[in-house]
Amino acid sequence: MSQRALPAKILTYESINPHVKRVEYAVRGELAIRAEKLKDELSKGNSHNYNFDTVVNCNIGNPQQLKQKPITFFRQVASLMEYPDLLLPENRTQVEALYPIDAIERAQKLLEQIGSVGAYSHSQGIPYIRNHVAKFIEERDGYPANPNDIFLTQGASAGVQNILQLIITHSNVGIMIPIPQYPLYTATLALYDAQPVPYYLNEEEDWGLDISQLTSSLSAGRSKGLDTRALVIINPGNPTGQCLTEQNMREIINFCHNERIILLADEVYQTNIYQPAERPFHSFKKVLRSMGRKYEQFELFSFHSVSKGMIGECGRRGGYYECTNIDSRVVEELYKIASVSLCPNVQGQIMVDLMVQPPKRSDESYTLYQKEVDEIYMSLRRRSTKLSECFNQLEGVTCNSAQGSMYLFPRIRLPQKAIEAAHQAGKQPDEFYCLAMLDATGVCVVPGSGFGQKNGTLHFRSTFLPPEELFDGFCTRLQRFHNEFLERYHD
Ligand code: DCS
């Protein structure tokens, strides 16, 4: 009897979950992989093959990878939490010589509440820290917050994934997402088998959000038979950097209210605001509360993170989400989901505590803390302007300034010959351009196609996080590359 040969492996590319295969995440995609290879080459001393001796990662909003220094007070507390024997009486004199008294006191209080950072904590997040988060939200917004509605998470990513998982009940569920968007959203929708319902941001209006876009996008989704249940807003935007006006936010809330749509407000860049007078940050929670009783059942999830702002503690994986007007039985189910993963990592939770309760004016650490935050902020603002000026000088490139966040999303216009060459190479034209830029300059950016863009337009996303001293050289190299590229593919 002939036996059919079985594949050697049970788990093959063909046999895994097809939803996993549909996931795409450009921020760590082909460009980033090529950049790692180049770094490896350079570290082996092969720099003579290239026009540059360092690779600059502008592909990811990861400030400390690009030498941003951590906030001293935060690391002081974290280090005492990591090694609490430093707080024993016999070490006191030495520790007081090294650490300011408020860092010591903060660590002592946290230790009393938490115990060892090596122990699992409450699944929803340490209650003491959730109280601080609620207080922070109350002070930011001027409206009450309930610690029981707050979930501490492994970065904002884990929170977004949990909430989308909760909302997606079948494969015809539609989730409204901005285009361009941060690919966490399309990736998670692919994973949980739901359908993106794209709405387009308006590049000509500084990437503003036009309510008529929401209406037409919703009807387009409905005409495809989609059950659209939620709307994602990224404010300030990634990759587009826009910051919504309060009036616009009211319109969005009103739209969701009329259409019975849940709002997901991704507010991880809430302190990365570069035009604070014209475009201050408002949280959706605050705007919602200011709209009165009519909206008292309005369902909102808001996300925040320690990865962004002036903190940039991406590797700590700390964040939280707040549930507003969510049915208590649904919150219980979210607790159950959180408990399946036991708890968010404890050092990440501590970082959230420090973010929401930084040193106060009367504390010993205040002056240094404020100086560090101000320096990072001013430098980010300068860098955002310098880089957008640099992009705007390139032929055929236009770039809006960043009202917030850490990114610029310039539009590029490529000659037809370059577009044909890209297709011949099996690449998207923006990807082709970005790969050529990486090979010529060592600067790694992400093609616009990874975020979505209006048909017929091409972009790339660059962070403005590299250290300031690299900027001039960086712009000169970019200029040279761009001119050569245009010349090579001249129509
Ligand atoms: N939401 C937005 C809008 C983000 O930009 C990011 C990270 C996250 C959520 C998730 O962050 P954490 O899980 O670390 O809290 N931004 C990615 C990016 O575009 N570059 O770096 C990471």
Coordinates of N, CA and C in Angstrom, one line a residue, residues 268-470:
V268 N -1.0 59.0 22.5 CA 0.4 58.8 23.0 C 1.3 60.0 22.9
Y269 N 1.0 60.9 21.9 CA 1.9 62.0 21.7 C 1.3 63.3 22.3
Q270 N 0.6 63.2 23.4 CA -0.1 64.3 24.0 C 0.8 65.4 24.5
T271 N 2.1 65.1 24.8 CA 3.0 66.2 25.2 C 4.0 66.6 24.1
N272 N 3.9 65.9 23.0 CA 4.7 66.3 21.8 C 4.0 67.3 21.0
I273 N 3.9 68.5 21.5 CA 3.1 69.6 20.9 C 4.0 70.8 20.6
Y274 N 4.2 71.1 19.3 CA 5.2 72.1 19.0 C 4.6 73.5 18.6
Q275 N 3.3 73.6 18.5 CA 2.7 75.0 18.3 C 1.6 75.1 19.4
P276 N 2.1 75.2 20.7 CA 1.2 75.1 21.8 C 0.1 76.2 21.8
A277 N 0.5 77.4 21.3 CA -0.5 78.5 21.3 C -1.6 78.2 20.3
E278 N -1.2 77.9 19.1 CA -2.2 77.7 18.0 C -2.9 76.4 18.1
R279 N -2.1 75.3 18.4 CA -2.6 74.0 18.4 C -2.3 73.3 19.7
P280 N -3.0 73.6 20.8 CA -2.7 72.9 22.1 C -3.4 71.5 22.0
F281 N -2.9 70.6 22.9 CA -3.5 69.3 23.0 C -4.8 69.4 23.8
H282 N -5.9 68.8 23.4 CA -7.1 68.5 24.2 C -7.3 67.0 24.2
S283 N -7.6 66.5 25.4 CA -7.9 65.1 25.4 C -9.4 64.9 25.0
F284 N -9.7 63.8 24.3 CA -11.1 63.5 23.9 C -12.0 63.4 25.2
K285 N -11.4 62.9 26.3 CA -12.2 62.8 27.5 C -12.6 64.1 28.0
K286 N -11.7 65.1 28.0 CA -12.1 66.4 28.4 C -13.2 67.1 27.5
V287 N -12.9 67.0 26.2 CA -13.9 67.6 25.3 C -15.3 66.9 25.4
L288 N -15.3 65.6 25.6 CA -16.5 64.9 25.7 C -17.3 65.4 27.0
R289 N -16.5 65.5 28.1 CA -17.2 65.9 29.3 C -17.7 67.3 29.2
S290 N -17.0 68.2 28.4 CA -17.4 69.5 28.3 C -18.7 69.7 27.5
M291 N -19.1 68.6 26.8 CA -20.3 68.6 25.9 C -21.6 68.3 26.6
G292 N -21.5 67.9 27.9 CA -22.7 67.9 28.7 C -23.5 66.6 28.7
R293 N -24.7 66.6 29.2 CA -25.5 65.4 29.6 C -25.8 64.6 28.3
K294 N -26.0 65.3 27.2 CA -26.5 64.6 26.0 C -25.5 63.4 25.7
Y295 N -24.3 63.5 26.1 CA -23.2 62.6 25.7 C -22.8 61.7 26.9
E296 N -23.7 61.6 27.9 CA -23.2 60.9 29.1 C -23.1 59.4 28.9
Q297 N -23.6 58.8 27.8 CA -23.4 57.4 27.6 C -22.4 57.1 26.5
F298 N -21.7 58.2 26.0 CA -20.8 58.1 24.9 C -19.6 57.2 25.3
E299 N -19.3 56.2 24.5 CA -18.3 55.2 24.8 C -16.9 55.6 24.2
L300 N -16.0 55.7 25.1 CA -14.6 56.2 24.6 C -13.5 55.4 25.3
F301 N -12.5 55.0 24.6 CA -11.3 54.4 25.2 C -10.1 55.4 24.8
S302 N -9.3 55.8 25.8 CA -8.2 56.7 25.5 C -6.9 56.0 25.9
F303 N -5.9 56.1 25.1 CA -4.6 55.4 25.3 C -3.4 56.4 25.5
H304 N -2.5 56.0 26.4 CA -1.3 56.8 26.6 C -0.2 55.9 26.9
S305 N 1.1 56.4 26.8 CA 2.3 55.6 26.9 C 3.5 56.3 27.5
V306 N 4.4 55.5 28.0 CA 5.7 56.1 28.5 C 6.7 56.2 27.3
S307 N 6.3 55.6 26.2 CA 7.3 55.5 25.1 C 7.6 56.9 24.4
K308 N 6.7 57.8 24.5 CA 6.7 59.0 23.7 C 7.0 60.3 24.6
G309 N 6.5 61.4 24.2 CA 6.7 62.6 25.0 C 8.2 62.9 25.1
M310 N 8.6 63.4 26.3 CA 10.0 63.7 26.5 C 10.6 62.5 27.3
I311 N 9.8 61.5 27.5 CA 10.3 60.3 28.3 C 11.0 59.3 27.4
G312 N 10.3 58.9 26.4 CA 11.0 58.0 25.4 C 11.4 56.7 26.0
E313 N 10.7 56.2 27.0 CA 11.1 54.9 27.6 C 10.4 53.7 26.9
C314 N 10.7 53.6 25.6 CA 10.0 52.6 24.8 C 10.2 51.2 25.2
G315 N 11.5 50.9 25.6 CA 11.8 49.6 26.0 C 11.2 49.1 27.3
R316 N 10.7 50.0 28.1 CA 10.0 49.7 29.4 C 8.7 49.0 29.2
R317 N 8.1 49.4 28.1 CA 6.7 48.9 27.7 C 5.7 49.2 28.8
G318 N 5.5 50.5 29.0 CA 4.5 51.0 30.0 C 3.5 51.8 29.3
G319 N 2.2 51.7 29.8 CA 1.2 52.6 29.2 C -0.1 52.3 30.0
Y320 N -1.2 53.0 29.5 CA -2.5 52.7 30.2 C -3.6 53.1 29.2
Y321 N -4.8 52.5 29.4 CA -6.0 53.0 28.8 C -7.0 53.3 29.8
E322 N -7.9 54.3 29.4 CA -9.0 54.7 30.3 C -10.3 54.3 29.6
C323 N -11.2 53.7 30.3 CA -12.5 53.4 29.8 C -13.5 54.5 30.2
T324 N -14.1 55.2 29.3 CA -15.1 56.2 29.7 C -16.5 55.7 29.2
N325 N -17.4 55.7 30.2 CA -18.8 55.2 29.9 C -18.9 53.8 29.4
I326 N -18.0 53.0 29.8 CA -18.1 51.6 29.3 C -18.9 50.8 30.3
D327 N -19.8 50.0 29.9 CA -20.6 49.2 30.7 C -19.8 48.4 31.7
S328 N -20.2 48.3 33.0 CA -19.4 47.7 34.0 C -19.1 46.2 33.7
R329 N -20.1 45.5 33.1 CA -19.8 44.1 32.8 C -18.8 44.0 31.7
V330 N -18.7 45.0 30.8 CA -17.7 44.9 29.7 C -16.3 45.1 30.4
V331 N -16.3 46.1 31.4 CA -15.0 46.3 32.1 C -14.5 45.1 32.8
E332 N -15.5 44.3 33.3 CA -15.1 43.1 34.0 C -14.5 42.1 33.0
E333 N -15.0 42.1 31.8 CA -14.5 41.2 30.8 C -13.1 41.6 30.4
L334 N -12.9 42.9 30.4 CA -11.5 43.4 30.1 C -10.6 43.0 31.2
Y335 N -11.0 43.0 32.4 CA -10.2 42.6 33.5 C -9.8 41.1 33.3
K336 N -10.8 40.3 32.9 CA -10.5 38.9 32.7 C -9.4 38.7 31.6
I337 N -9.6 39.5 30.5 CA -8.5 39.4 29.5 C -7.2 39.8 30.0
A338 N -7.2 40.9 30.8 CA -5.9 41.3 31.4 C -5.3 40.2 32.3
S339 N -6.2 39.5 33.0 CA -5.7 38.5 34.0 C -5.1 37.3 33.3
V340 N -5.6 37.1 32.1 CA -5.0 35.9 31.3 C -3.5 36.1 31.1
S341 N -3.1 37.4 30.9 CA -1.7 37.7 30.8 C -1.0 38.0 32.1
L342 N -1.7 37.7 33.2 CA -1.3 37.9 34.6 C -1.1 39.4 35.0
C343 N -0.2 40.1 34.4 CA -0.1 41.5 34.7 C 0.9 42.2 33.7
P344 N 0.7 43.5 33.5 CA 1.8 44.2 32.7 C 3.1 44.3 33.5
N345 N 4.2 44.4 32.8 CA 5.5 44.3 33.6 C 5.6 45.4 34.6
V346 N 6.2 45.1 35.7 CA 6.1 46.0 36.9 C 6.9 47.3 36.7
Q347 N 8.1 47.1 36.1 CA 8.9 48.3 35.9 C 8.2 49.3 34.9
G348 N 7.5 48.7 34.0 CA 6.7 49.6 33.0 C 5.7 50.4 33.8
Q349 N 5.0 49.7 34.8 CA 4.0 50.3 35.6 C 4.6 51.5 36.4
I350 N 5.8 51.2 36.9 CA 6.5 52.2 37.7 C 6.8 53.4 36.8
M351 N 7.2 53.2 35.6 CA 7.5 54.3 34.7 C 6.2 55.1 34.5
V352 N 5.0 54.4 34.4 CA 3.7 55.2 34.3 C 3.5 56.0 35.5
D353 N 3.8 55.5 36.7 CA 3.7 56.3 37.9 C 4.5 57.6 37.9
L354 N 5.8 57.4 37.4 CA 6.7 58.6 37.3 C 6.2 59.6 36.3
M355 N 5.7 59.1 35.2 CA 5.2 60.0 34.1 C 4.0 60.8 34.6
V356 N 3.1 60.2 35.4 CA 1.9 60.9 35.9 C 2.2 61.7 37.1
Q357 N 3.3 61.4 37.8 CA 3.6 62.1 39.1 C 5.1 62.5 39.0
P358 N 5.5 63.4 38.1 CA 6.9 63.8 38.1 C 7.2 64.6 39.3
P359 N 8.5 64.9 39.6 CA 8.8 65.8 40.7 C 8.1 67.1 40.7
K360 N 7.7 67.5 41.9 CA 6.9 68.8 42.0 C 7.9 69.9 42.3
R361 N 7.4 71.1 42.1 CA 8.3 72.3 42.3 C 9.1 72.3 43.6
S362 N 8.5 71.8 44.7 CA 9.1 71.9 46.0 C 10.1 70.7 46.2
D363 N 10.2 69.8 45.2 CA 11.1 68.6 45.4 C 12.5 68.9 44.9
E364 N 13.5 68.2 45.6 CA 14.9 68.4 45.3 C 15.2 68.2 43.8
S365 N 14.5 67.2 43.2 CA 14.8 66.8 41.8 C 14.2 67.7 40.7
Y366 N 13.3 68.6 41.2 CA 12.5 69.4 40.2 C 13.3 70.1 39.2
T367 N 14.4 70.8 39.7 CA 15.1 71.7 38.8 C 15.8 70.9 37.6
L368 N 16.4 69.8 38.0 CA 17.0 69.0 37.0 C 16.0 68.3 36.1
Y369 N 14.9 67.8 36.7 CA 13.9 67.2 35.9 C 13.3 68.2 34.8
Q370 N 13.0 69.4 35.3 CA 12.4 70.4 34.4 C 13.4 70.8 33.3
K371 N 14.7 70.9 33.7 CA 15.7 71.3 32.7 C 15.8 70.2 31.6
E372 N 15.8 68.9 32.1 CA 16.0 67.8 31.1 C 14.8 67.8 30.1
V373 N 13.6 68.0 30.7 CA 12.4 67.9 29.9 C 12.4 69.1 28.9
D374 N 12.7 70.3 29.4 CA 12.7 71.5 28.5 C 13.7 71.3 27.4
E375 N 14.9 70.8 27.7 CA 16.0 70.7 26.7 C 15.5 69.7 25.6
I376 N 14.9 68.6 26.0 CA 14.5 67.6 25.0 C 13.4 68.3 24.1
Y377 N 12.5 68.9 24.8 CA 11.3 69.6 24.1 C 11.8 70.6 23.1
M378 N 12.7 71.5 23.6 CA 13.2 72.6 22.7 C 13.9 72.0 21.5
S379 N 14.7 71.0 21.8 CA 15.5 70.4 20.7 C 14.6 69.7 19.7
L380 N 13.6 69.0 20.2 CA 12.7 68.3 19.2 C 12.0 69.3 18.3
R381 N 11.6 70.4 19.0 CA 11.0 71.5 18.2 C 11.9 72.1 17.1
R382 N 13.2 72.3 17.5 CA 14.1 72.8 16.5 C 14.3 71.8 15.4
R383 N 14.5 70.5 15.8 CA 14.8 69.5 14.8 C 13.6 69.3 13.9
S384 N 12.4 69.5 14.4 CA 11.2 69.3 13.5 C 11.2 70.4 12.4
T385 N 11.6 71.6 12.8 CA 11.6 72.7 11.8 C 12.7 72.5 10.8
K386 N 13.9 72.2 11.4 CA 15.1 72.0 10.5 C 14.8 71.0 9.4
L387 N 14.3 69.9 9.9 CA 14.1 68.8 8.9 C 13.0 69.1 7.9
S388 N 11.9 69.8 8.3 CA 10.9 70.1 7.3 C 11.5 71.1 6.3
E389 N 12.3 72.0 6.8 CA 12.9 72.9 5.9 C 13.8 72.2 4.9
C390 N 14.6 71.2 5.4 CA 15.5 70.4 4.6 C 14.6 69.7 3.5
F391 N 13.5 69.1 3.9 CA 12.7 68.3 2.9 C 12.1 69.3 1.9
N392 N 11.6 70.4 2.4 CA 11.0 71.4 1.4 C 11.9 72.0 0.4
Q393 N 13.3 71.9 0.7 CA 14.2 72.4 -0.3 C 14.4 71.4 -1.4
L394 N 14.0 70.1 -1.3 CA 14.3 69.1 -2.3 C 13.3 69.3 -3.4
E395 N 13.8 69.2 -4.7 CA 12.9 69.4 -5.8 C 11.7 68.4 -5.8
G396 N 10.5 69.0 -6.0 CA 9.3 68.1 -6.1 C 8.9 67.6 -4.7
V397 N 9.4 68.1 -3.7 CA 9.0 67.5 -2.3 C 8.3 68.7 -1.6
T398 N 7.2 68.3 -0.9 CA 6.5 69.3 -0.1 C 6.3 68.6 1.3
C399 N 6.5 69.4 2.3 CA 6.4 68.8 3.7 C 5.6 69.7 4.6
N400 N 4.5 69.3 5.2 CA 3.9 70.1 6.2 C 4.7 70.1 7.5
S401 N 4.6 71.2 8.2 CA 5.3 71.2 9.5 C 4.6 70.4 10.5
A402 N 5.3 69.9 11.6 CA 4.7 69.1 12.6 C 4.1 69.9 13.7
Q403 N 2.8 69.8 13.8 CA 2.1 70.4 15.0 C 2.4 69.6 16.2
G404 N 2.6 68.3 16.0 CA 2.9 67.4 17.2 C 3.5 66.2 16.7
S405 N 3.7 65.2 17.7 CA 4.3 63.9 17.5 C 5.8 64.0 17.1
M406 N 6.3 63.0 16.4 CA 7.8 62.9 16.2 C 8.1 62.7 14.8
Y407 N 7.1 62.9 13.9 CA 7.3 62.5 12.5 C 7.0 63.6 11.5
L408 N 7.7 63.5 10.3 CA 7.3 64.3 9.2 C 6.9 63.3 8.1
F409 N 6.0 63.7 7.2 CA 5.5 62.8 6.2 C 5.5 63.6 4.8
P410 N 6.7 63.8 4.3 CA 6.8 64.6 3.1 C 6.2 63.9 1.9
R411 N 5.7 64.7 1.0 CA 5.2 64.1 -0.3 C 6.3 64.2 -1.3
I412 N 6.5 63.1 -2.1 CA 7.6 63.2 -3.1 C 6.9 63.0 -4.5
R413 N 7.5 63.6 -5.5 CA 7.0 63.4 -6.8 C 8.1 62.9 -7.7
L414 N 7.9 61.6 -8.1 CA 9.0 60.9 -8.8 C 8.8 60.9 -10.3
P415 N 9.9 61.0 -11.1 CA 9.7 60.9 -12.6 C 9.2 59.6 -13.0
Q416 N 8.4 59.6 -14.1 CA 7.8 58.3 -14.6 C 8.8 57.2 -14.8
K417 N 10.1 57.5 -15.2 CA 11.1 56.5 -15.4 C 11.4 55.8 -14.1
A418 N 11.4 56.6 -13.0 CA 11.7 56.0 -11.7 C 10.6 55.0 -11.3
I419 N 9.3 55.5 -11.6 CA 8.2 54.6 -11.2 C 8.2 53.3 -12.0
E420 N 8.6 53.4 -13.3 CA 8.7 52.2 -14.1 C 9.9 51.3 -13.6
A421 N 11.0 51.9 -13.2 CA 12.1 51.1 -12.7 C 11.7 50.4 -11.4
A422 N 10.9 51.1 -10.6 CA 10.5 50.5 -9.4 C 9.6 49.3 -9.7
H423 N 8.7 49.4 -10.6 CA 7.8 48.3 -10.9 C 8.6 47.1 -11.5
Q424 N 9.6 47.5 -12.3 CA 10.4 46.4 -12.8 C 11.2 45.7 -11.7
A425 N 11.5 46.4 -10.7 CA 12.3 45.8 -9.6 C 11.3 45.1 -8.6
G426 N 10.0 45.1 -8.9 CA 9.0 44.5 -8.0 C 8.8 45.3 -6.7
K427 N 9.0 46.6 -6.8 CA 8.8 47.4 -5.6 C 7.8 48.5 -5.8
Q428 N 7.2 49.0 -4.7 CA 6.4 50.2 -4.8 C 7.3 51.4 -5.1
P429 N 6.9 52.4 -5.8 CA 7.8 53.5 -6.2 C 8.4 54.2 -4.9
D430 N 7.6 54.4 -3.9 CA 8.1 55.1 -2.7 C 9.2 54.2 -1.9
E431 N 8.9 52.9 -2.0 CA 9.8 51.9 -1.4 C 11.2 51.9 -2.1
F432 N 11.1 52.0 -3.5 CA 12.2 52.0 -4.3 C 13.1 53.2 -4.0
Y433 N 12.4 54.4 -3.9 CA 13.1 55.6 -3.6 C 13.8 55.5 -2.2
C434 N 13.0 55.0 -1.2 CA 13.6 54.9 0.2 C 14.8 54.0 0.3
L435 N 14.7 52.9 -0.5 CA 15.8 51.9 -0.5 C 17.1 52.6 -1.1
A436 N 16.8 53.4 -2.2 CA 17.9 54.1 -2.9 C 18.5 55.1 -1.9
M437 N 17.6 55.8 -1.1 CA 18.1 56.8 -0.2 C 19.0 56.1 0.9
L438 N 18.5 55.0 1.4 CA 19.3 54.3 2.4 C 20.7 53.9 1.9
D439 N 20.7 53.3 0.7 CA 22.0 52.9 0.2 C 22.9 54.1 -0.1
A440 N 22.3 55.2 -0.4 CA 23.2 56.3 -0.8 C 23.6 57.2 0.4
T441 N 22.7 57.2 1.4 CA 23.0 58.1 2.6 C 23.1 57.5 3.9
G442 N 22.6 56.3 4.1 CA 22.6 55.6 5.4 C 21.4 56.0 6.2
V443 N 20.5 56.9 5.6 CA 19.3 57.3 6.3 C 18.2 56.4 6.1
C444 N 17.6 55.8 7.1 CA 16.6 54.8 7.0 C 15.2 55.5 7.3
V445 N 14.3 55.6 6.3 CA 13.0 56.1 6.5 C 12.0 55.0 6.1
V446 N 10.7 55.3 6.3 CA 9.7 54.3 5.9 C 8.9 54.8 4.8
P447 N 8.7 54.0 3.7 CA 7.8 54.4 2.6 C 6.4 54.7 3.0
G448 N 5.8 55.7 2.4 CA 4.4 56.1 2.7 C 3.4 54.9 2.5
S449 N 3.7 54.0 1.6 CA 2.8 52.9 1.4 C 2.6 52.1 2.6
G450 N 3.5 52.1 3.5 CA 3.4 51.3 4.8 C 2.4 51.9 5.7
F451 N 2.0 53.2 5.5 CA 1.0 53.9 6.3 C -0.3 54.1 5.6
G452 N -0.3 53.9 4.3 CA -1.4 54.2 3.4 C -1.3 55.7 3.0
Q453 N -1.7 55.9 1.7 CA -1.7 57.3 1.2 C -2.7 57.3 0.1
K454 N -3.1 58.5 -0.2 CA -4.1 58.7 -1.3 C -3.6 58.2 -2.6
N455 N -4.4 57.5 -3.4 CA -4.0 56.9 -4.6 C -3.3 58.0 -5.5
G456 N -2.2 57.7 -6.1 CA -1.5 58.6 -7.0 C -0.5 59.5 -6.2
T457 N -0.4 59.4 -4.9 CA 0.5 60.2 -4.2 C 1.6 59.3 -3.6
L458 N 2.8 59.9 -3.4 CA 3.9 59.1 -2.8 C 4.5 59.9 -1.6
H459 N 4.9 59.2 -0.6 CA 5.4 59.9 0.6 C 6.5 59.0 1.2
F460 N 7.2 59.6 2.2 CA 7.9 58.7 3.2 C 7.8 59.3 4.6
R461 N 8.0 58.5 5.6 CA 7.9 59.1 6.9 C 9.3 59.1 7.5
S462 N 9.7 60.2 8.1 CA 10.9 60.3 8.8 C 10.7 60.8 10.2
T463 N 11.3 60.2 11.2 CA 11.3 60.8 12.6 C 12.3 62.0 12.5
F464 N 12.1 63.0 13.5 CA 13.1 64.0 13.6 C 13.9 63.8 14.9
L465 N 14.2 62.5 15.2 CA 14.8 62.2 16.4 C 16.4 62.1 16.4
P466 N 17.0 62.1 15.2 CA 18.5 62.0 15.3 C 19.1 63.2 16.0
P467 N 20.2 63.0 16.7 CA 20.8 64.1 17.4 C 21.1 65.3 16.5
E468 N 20.9 66.5 17.0 CA 21.0 67.7 16.2 C 22.3 67.9 15.4
E469 N 23.4 67.4 16.1 CA 24.7 67.6 15.4 C 24.8 66.8 14.1
L470 N 23.9 65.8 13.9 CA 23.9 65.0 12.7 C 23.2 65.7 11.5

